[in-house]
Coordinates of C-alpha atoms in Angstrom, one line a residue:
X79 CA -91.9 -52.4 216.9
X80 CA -90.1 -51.4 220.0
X81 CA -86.1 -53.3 219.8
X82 CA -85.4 -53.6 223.7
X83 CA -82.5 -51.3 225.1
X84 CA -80.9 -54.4 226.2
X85 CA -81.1 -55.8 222.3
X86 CA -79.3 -52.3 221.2
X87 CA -76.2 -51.8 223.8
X88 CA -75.5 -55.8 223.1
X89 CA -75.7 -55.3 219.3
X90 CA -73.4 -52.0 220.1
X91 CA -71.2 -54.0 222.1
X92 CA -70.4 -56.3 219.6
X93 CA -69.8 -53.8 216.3
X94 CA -67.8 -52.0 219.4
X95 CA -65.8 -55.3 219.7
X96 CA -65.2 -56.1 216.0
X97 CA -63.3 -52.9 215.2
X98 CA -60.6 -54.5 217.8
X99 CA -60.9 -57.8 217.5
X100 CA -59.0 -59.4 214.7
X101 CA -60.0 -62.6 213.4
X102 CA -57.3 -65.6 213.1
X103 CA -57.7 -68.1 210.3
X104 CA -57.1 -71.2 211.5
X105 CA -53.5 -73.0 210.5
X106 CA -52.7 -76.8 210.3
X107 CA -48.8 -75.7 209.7
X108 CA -46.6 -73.8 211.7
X109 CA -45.5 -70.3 210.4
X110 CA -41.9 -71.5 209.7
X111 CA -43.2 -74.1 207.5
X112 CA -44.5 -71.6 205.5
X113 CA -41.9 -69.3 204.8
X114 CA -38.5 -71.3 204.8
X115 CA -37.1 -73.7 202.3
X116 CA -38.2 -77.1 204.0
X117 CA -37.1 -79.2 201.3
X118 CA -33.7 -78.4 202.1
X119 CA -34.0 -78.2 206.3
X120 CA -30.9 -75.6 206.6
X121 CA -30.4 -74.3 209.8
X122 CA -28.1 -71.2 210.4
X123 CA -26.5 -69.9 214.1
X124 CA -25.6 -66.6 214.1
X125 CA -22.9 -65.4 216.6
X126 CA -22.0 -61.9 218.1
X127 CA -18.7 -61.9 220.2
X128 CA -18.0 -58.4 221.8
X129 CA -14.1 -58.6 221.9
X130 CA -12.2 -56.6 224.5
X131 CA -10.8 -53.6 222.3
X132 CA -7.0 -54.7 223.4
X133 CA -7.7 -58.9 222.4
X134 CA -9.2 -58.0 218.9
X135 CA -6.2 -58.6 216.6
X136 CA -5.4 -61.7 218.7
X137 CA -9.2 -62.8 218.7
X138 CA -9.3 -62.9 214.6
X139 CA -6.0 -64.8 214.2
X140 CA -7.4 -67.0 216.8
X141 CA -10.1 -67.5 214.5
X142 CA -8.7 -67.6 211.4
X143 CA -6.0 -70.3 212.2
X144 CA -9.2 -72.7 214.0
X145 CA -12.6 -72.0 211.9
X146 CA -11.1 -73.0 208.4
X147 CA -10.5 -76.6 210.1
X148 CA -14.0 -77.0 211.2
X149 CA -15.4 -75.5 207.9
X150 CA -13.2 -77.9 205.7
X151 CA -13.7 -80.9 207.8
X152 CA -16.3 -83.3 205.9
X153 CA -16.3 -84.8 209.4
X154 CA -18.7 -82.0 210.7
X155 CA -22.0 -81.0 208.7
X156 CA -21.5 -77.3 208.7
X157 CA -20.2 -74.8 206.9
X158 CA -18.8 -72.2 207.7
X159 CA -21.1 -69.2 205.7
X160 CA -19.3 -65.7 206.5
X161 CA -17.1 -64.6 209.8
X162 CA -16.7 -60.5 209.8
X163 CA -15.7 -57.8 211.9
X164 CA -18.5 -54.8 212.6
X165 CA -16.8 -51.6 210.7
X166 CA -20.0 -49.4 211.7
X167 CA -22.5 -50.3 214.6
X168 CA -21.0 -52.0 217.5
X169 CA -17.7 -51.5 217.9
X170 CA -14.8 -54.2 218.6
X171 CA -17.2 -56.6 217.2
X172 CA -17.4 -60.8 215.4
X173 CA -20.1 -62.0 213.8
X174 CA -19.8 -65.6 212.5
X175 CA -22.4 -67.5 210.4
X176 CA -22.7 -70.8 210.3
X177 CA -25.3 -73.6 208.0
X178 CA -26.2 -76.6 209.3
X179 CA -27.3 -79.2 206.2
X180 CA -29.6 -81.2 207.8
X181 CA -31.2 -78.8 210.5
X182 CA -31.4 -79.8 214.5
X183 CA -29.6 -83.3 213.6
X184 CA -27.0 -81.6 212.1
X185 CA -26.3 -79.1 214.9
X186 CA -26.3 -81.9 217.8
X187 CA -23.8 -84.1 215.5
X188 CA -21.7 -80.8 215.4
X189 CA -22.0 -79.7 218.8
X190 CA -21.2 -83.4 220.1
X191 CA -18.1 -84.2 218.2
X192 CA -16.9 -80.3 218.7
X193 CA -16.9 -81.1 222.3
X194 CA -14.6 -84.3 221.7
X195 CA -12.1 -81.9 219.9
X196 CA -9.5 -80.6 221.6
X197 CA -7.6 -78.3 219.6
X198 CA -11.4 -76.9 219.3
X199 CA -12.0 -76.9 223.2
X200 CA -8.4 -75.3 223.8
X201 CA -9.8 -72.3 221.4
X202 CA -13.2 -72.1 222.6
X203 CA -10.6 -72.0 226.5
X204 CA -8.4 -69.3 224.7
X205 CA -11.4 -67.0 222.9
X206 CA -13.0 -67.0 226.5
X207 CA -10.2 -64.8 227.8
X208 CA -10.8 -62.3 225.4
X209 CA -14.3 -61.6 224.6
X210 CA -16.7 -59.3 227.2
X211 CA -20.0 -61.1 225.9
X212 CA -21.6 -63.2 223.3
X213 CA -24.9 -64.2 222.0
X214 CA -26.4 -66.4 219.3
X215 CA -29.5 -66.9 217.6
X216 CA -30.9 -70.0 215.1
X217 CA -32.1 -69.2 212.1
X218 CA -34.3 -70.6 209.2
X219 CA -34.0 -68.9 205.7
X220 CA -36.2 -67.3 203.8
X221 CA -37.8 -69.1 200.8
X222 CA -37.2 -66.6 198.6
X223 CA -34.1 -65.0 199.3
X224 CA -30.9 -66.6 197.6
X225 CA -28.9 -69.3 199.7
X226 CA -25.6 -67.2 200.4
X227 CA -23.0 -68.7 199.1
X228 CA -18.9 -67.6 198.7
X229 CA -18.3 -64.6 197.2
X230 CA -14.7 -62.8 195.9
X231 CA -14.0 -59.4 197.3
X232 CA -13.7 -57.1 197.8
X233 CA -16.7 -56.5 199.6
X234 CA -18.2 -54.9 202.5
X235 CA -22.0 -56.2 204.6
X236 CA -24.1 -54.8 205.6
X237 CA -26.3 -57.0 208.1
X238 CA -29.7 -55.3 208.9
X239 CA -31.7 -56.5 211.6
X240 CA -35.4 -56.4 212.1
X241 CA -37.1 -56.9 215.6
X242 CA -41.2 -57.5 214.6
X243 CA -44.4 -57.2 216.5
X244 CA -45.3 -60.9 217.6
X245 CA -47.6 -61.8 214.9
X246 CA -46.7 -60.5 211.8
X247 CA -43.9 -62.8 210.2
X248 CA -46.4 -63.9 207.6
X249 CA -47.2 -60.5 206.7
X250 CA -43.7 -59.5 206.4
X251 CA -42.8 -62.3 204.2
X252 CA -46.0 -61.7 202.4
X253 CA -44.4 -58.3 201.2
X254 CA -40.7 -58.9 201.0
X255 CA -41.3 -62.4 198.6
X256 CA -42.0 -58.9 196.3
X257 CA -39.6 -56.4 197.4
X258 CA -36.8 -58.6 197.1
X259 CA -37.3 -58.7 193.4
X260 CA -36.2 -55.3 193.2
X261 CA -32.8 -55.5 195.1
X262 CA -31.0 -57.9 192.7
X263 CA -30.3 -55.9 190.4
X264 CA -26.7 -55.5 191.8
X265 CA -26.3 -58.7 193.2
X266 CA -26.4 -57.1 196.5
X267 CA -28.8 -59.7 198.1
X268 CA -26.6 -62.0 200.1
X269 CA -29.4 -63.6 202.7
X270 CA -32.4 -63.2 204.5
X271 CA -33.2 -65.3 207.8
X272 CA -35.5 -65.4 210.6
X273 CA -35.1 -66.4 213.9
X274 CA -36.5 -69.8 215.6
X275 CA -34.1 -69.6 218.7
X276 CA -32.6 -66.5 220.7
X277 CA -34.5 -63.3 220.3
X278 CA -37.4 -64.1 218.8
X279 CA -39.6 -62.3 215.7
X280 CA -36.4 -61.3 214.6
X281 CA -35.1 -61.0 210.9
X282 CA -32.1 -60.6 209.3
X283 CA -30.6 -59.4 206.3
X284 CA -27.6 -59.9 204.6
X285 CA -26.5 -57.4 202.0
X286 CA -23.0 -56.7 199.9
X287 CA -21.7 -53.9 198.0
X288 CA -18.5 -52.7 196.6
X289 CA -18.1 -50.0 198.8
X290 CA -20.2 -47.7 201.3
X291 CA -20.7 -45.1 198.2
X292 CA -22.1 -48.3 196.0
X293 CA -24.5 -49.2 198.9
X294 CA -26.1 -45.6 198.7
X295 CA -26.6 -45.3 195.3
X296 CA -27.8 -49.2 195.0
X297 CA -30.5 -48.2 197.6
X298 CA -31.6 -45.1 196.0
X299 CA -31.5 -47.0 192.9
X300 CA -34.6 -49.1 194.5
X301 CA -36.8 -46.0 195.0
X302 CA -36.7 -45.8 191.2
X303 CA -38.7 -49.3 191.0
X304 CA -42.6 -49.0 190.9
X305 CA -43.8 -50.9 194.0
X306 CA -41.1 -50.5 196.5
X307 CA -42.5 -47.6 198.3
X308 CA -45.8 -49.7 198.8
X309 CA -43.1 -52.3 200.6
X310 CA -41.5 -50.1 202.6
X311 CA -44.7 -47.9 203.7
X312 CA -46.5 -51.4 205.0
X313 CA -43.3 -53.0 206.4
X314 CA -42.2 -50.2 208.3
X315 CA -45.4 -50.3 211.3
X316 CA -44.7 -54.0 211.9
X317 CA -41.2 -53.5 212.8
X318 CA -40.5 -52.7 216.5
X319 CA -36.7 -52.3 216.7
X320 CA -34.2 -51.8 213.7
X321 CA -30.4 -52.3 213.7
X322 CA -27.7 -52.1 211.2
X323 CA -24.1 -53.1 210.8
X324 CA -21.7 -52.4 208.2
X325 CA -18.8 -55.8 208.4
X326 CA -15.4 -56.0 207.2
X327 CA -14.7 -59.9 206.6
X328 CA -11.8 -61.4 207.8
X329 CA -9.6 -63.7 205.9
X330 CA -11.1 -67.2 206.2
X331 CA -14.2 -66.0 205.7
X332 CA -16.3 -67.3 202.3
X333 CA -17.9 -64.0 201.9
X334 CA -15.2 -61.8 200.4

């Protein structure tokens, strides 16, 4: 029996077709849902405030005599997680972390009454003058990294940032609900977030060591744990745009 030529190229066409075309099971639940802690609804803004290099000391006393206030203030529902300086990346740097108990309705209540607070208004007037740019992102954490909490120093950060192909957060959690096992042996694993506002497919995480000679051998340590190669030889092609910054914190922050 003869198969028409027209039967064979469409046949073709279609094993052609599947080699590219990925199949997408069908979800009832956003992405988020899956990997974040919803039964506690944190949200986290992260905050990056280039300083002009002259303004910097005044910038962190600025800080350090306003964010205690808000932090300590049962009046808002935030919490003031960890405010550092960038030692190593960009320079004349603040990054600020704050958690929201309660997600989007906490934020809104916060923003709101902020905005009715002038000692916090006459800050926000005076940390204008001094900073070149500024960014934020939202955040939800990951289910299975630890919630950070306040830590005695010293300590230094180290905040590594992962920009991801569109698409792949699953399979990224997927492998670090894993890997993660294998970097607590130190107590080095502060955080791990992903974003929902600002740049987006982006992760974060938050790391702390004793010193930049403890981070080394804590790393190297991890090569030594059957498994973690596998982790880092999938995770790697889904990234798109890595980043890391080593922080100093500054006085009021929890994370010492």
């Amino acid at each position: 029996m003869t198969v028409p030529a027209s039967n064979h190229r469409s046949r073709e066409d279609s094993w052609f077709k599947s080699l590219f075309v990925r199949k997408v099971d069908p979800r009832k639940d956003a992405h988020s849902h899956l990997l974040t802690k919803n039964e506690e609804s944190n949200l986290y803004k992260i905050q990056f405030h280039n300083v002009k290099p002259e303004c910097l000391d005044a910038y962190n006393q600025l800080c350090e005599e306003t964010l205690p206030s808000i932090h300590n203030d049962k009046y808002y529902p935030c919490e003031l997680v960890g405010t550092w300086n960038t030692w190593y990346g960009e320079q004349d740097q603040a990054v600020h972390m704050w958690r929201y108990r309660g997600g989007y309705p906490a934020l809104t209540e916060v923003m709101s009454k902020l905005r009715q607070n002038k000692e916090f208004m006459k800050y926000r007037e005076e940390r204008g003058k001094m900073l070149l740019s500024r960014r934020n992102q939202l955040l939800l954490e990951f289910s299975f990294w630890n919630e950070p909490i306040p830590r005695k120093g010293p300590n230094i950060y180290e905040l590594r940032s992962y920009q991801l192909r569109p698409g792949t957060m699953i399979e990224w959690g997927n492998y670090w609900a894993r890997a993660i096992g294998y970097r607590q042996h130190n107590s080095e694993a502060v955080g791990g977030f992903f974003s929902q506002i600002g740049n987006l497919y982006m992760v974060h995480h938050l790391w702390a060591y004793k010193d930049l000679e403890a981070r080394e051998a804590t790393r190297n340590a991890a090569w030594q744990h059957e498994g973690w190669d596998e982790v880092v030889y999938y995770t790697v092609p889904l990234i798109q745009h890595m980043d890391s910054r080593i922080m100093i914190p500054m006085k009021a922050s929890p994370l010492q």
